[in-house]
XYZ file of C-alpha atoms in Angstrom:
139
model
C 82.320 109.352 115.361
C 84.242 108.748 112.123
C 80.990 108.129 110.264
C 79.323 111.326 111.475
C 82.447 113.401 110.921
C 82.800 114.313 114.608
C 86.228 112.684 114.472
C 87.862 113.482 111.123
C 89.587 110.637 109.318
C 92.664 112.840 109.023
C 93.042 112.771 112.831
C 93.057 108.986 113.026
C 96.864 108.931 113.063
C 96.999 111.289 116.039
C 94.324 109.360 117.929
C 95.954 105.962 117.455
C 99.460 107.271 118.127
C 98.515 107.576 121.795
C 98.643 103.775 121.935
C 102.232 102.824 122.731
C 101.837 99.169 121.750
C 102.296 98.962 117.961
C 100.549 95.588 117.728
C 97.512 96.990 119.534
C 97.503 100.088 117.307
C 97.641 97.916 114.164
C 94.842 95.670 115.424
C 92.576 98.590 116.351
C 93.163 100.210 112.950
C 92.265 96.969 111.182
C 89.147 96.438 113.271
C 87.962 100.042 112.868
C 88.472 100.011 109.090
C 86.753 96.632 108.827
C 83.757 97.844 110.868
C 83.506 100.998 108.754
C 83.612 98.973 105.534
C 80.885 96.652 106.804
C 78.626 99.453 108.027
C 79.208 102.137 105.375
C 80.370 100.129 102.387
C 83.611 99.681 100.505
C 83.243 102.773 98.342
C 82.659 105.029 101.354
C 85.708 103.659 103.155
C 87.941 103.926 100.083
C 86.792 107.506 99.537
C 87.409 108.479 103.169
C 90.849 106.851 103.207
C 91.876 108.397 99.885
C 90.791 111.891 100.858
C 92.367 111.710 104.308
C 95.979 111.891 103.051
C 96.835 109.178 105.586
C 99.650 106.810 104.699
C 99.834 103.142 105.598
C 103.250 103.859 107.073
C 101.527 106.172 109.569
C 100.190 103.010 111.211
C 102.153 100.007 109.988
C 105.791 99.009 109.742
C 105.706 97.642 106.210
C 109.142 96.070 106.691
C 107.689 93.779 109.350
C 104.252 93.178 107.858
C 103.427 93.413 104.161
C 100.458 95.638 103.392
C 98.734 92.834 101.467
C 98.789 90.676 104.599
C 97.140 93.402 106.673
C 94.534 94.114 103.985
C 93.714 90.417 103.600
C 93.523 89.832 107.363
C 90.875 92.535 107.805
C 89.191 91.997 104.411
C 89.950 95.535 103.221
C 90.261 94.765 99.509
C 88.597 98.084 98.706
C 91.792 99.808 99.880
C 94.094 97.645 97.768
C 94.009 99.559 94.507
C 94.929 103.122 95.462
C 95.176 104.120 91.782
C 91.433 103.620 91.483
C 91.064 106.513 93.916
C 93.653 108.863 92.460
C 92.816 112.015 94.432
C 94.099 110.440 97.631
C 97.173 109.070 95.877
C 97.992 112.495 94.466
C 97.557 114.121 97.855
C 99.939 111.577 99.367
C 102.519 112.146 96.638
C 102.404 115.904 97.153
C 102.648 115.367 100.917
C 105.765 113.226 100.467
C 107.290 115.743 98.060
C 106.804 118.470 100.669
C 108.007 116.417 103.635
C 111.153 115.356 101.763
C 111.800 119.011 100.788
C 111.610 118.165 97.097
C 109.244 121.091 96.680
C 109.194 124.033 99.055
C 106.267 123.935 101.470
C 105.624 127.661 101.339
C 105.673 127.729 97.527
C 103.259 124.835 97.228
C 100.960 126.155 99.962
C 100.891 129.621 98.394
C 99.894 128.063 95.061
C 97.332 125.744 96.684
C 95.703 128.515 98.740
C 95.831 131.234 96.108
C 92.503 132.851 95.221
C 93.741 134.324 91.928
C 91.622 133.229 88.982
C 94.543 131.910 86.927
C 95.931 129.929 89.875
C 92.531 128.393 90.611
C 92.141 127.363 86.966
C 95.704 126.056 86.950
C 95.038 123.723 89.877
C 92.243 122.042 87.972
C 94.471 121.607 84.940
C 97.300 120.155 87.015
C 95.004 117.746 88.852
C 93.359 116.643 85.615
C 96.730 116.017 83.962
C 98.033 114.110 86.974
C 94.895 111.968 87.180
C 95.219 111.116 83.494
C 98.854 110.199 84.031
C 98.068 107.871 86.929
C 95.139 106.227 85.181
C 97.336 105.505 82.162
C 100.207 104.330 84.374
C 98.769 101.157 85.891
C 101.007 99.524 88.465
């Protein structure tokens, strides 16, 4: 269902949150991502994950299990270098900025959804500048 788009990647958090057992949720996530990588390829999986705006912390307690350990266990190396797929990283950063009230939700959403020509052009400029910044700022 994830492959065909019948179940959007963005809803994966909601679907797995119905599992009360965190260990089971983590295992299912790892298995699903591993199966998707094997059937659709690393690039497809990395693209889907990056564009989904999902965060690892939506599924994993990174204080208990390092992300590298999870990625290595399920052979998900394609998801290791988030900077390679900067659109998803930028979406996550903006999401965190909004959720932490660093930028006002309504202001950002008004700018994002605006149909005015100058605003539309401005979004491209901002995204291009941010991508350049992240590509030059290698972690």
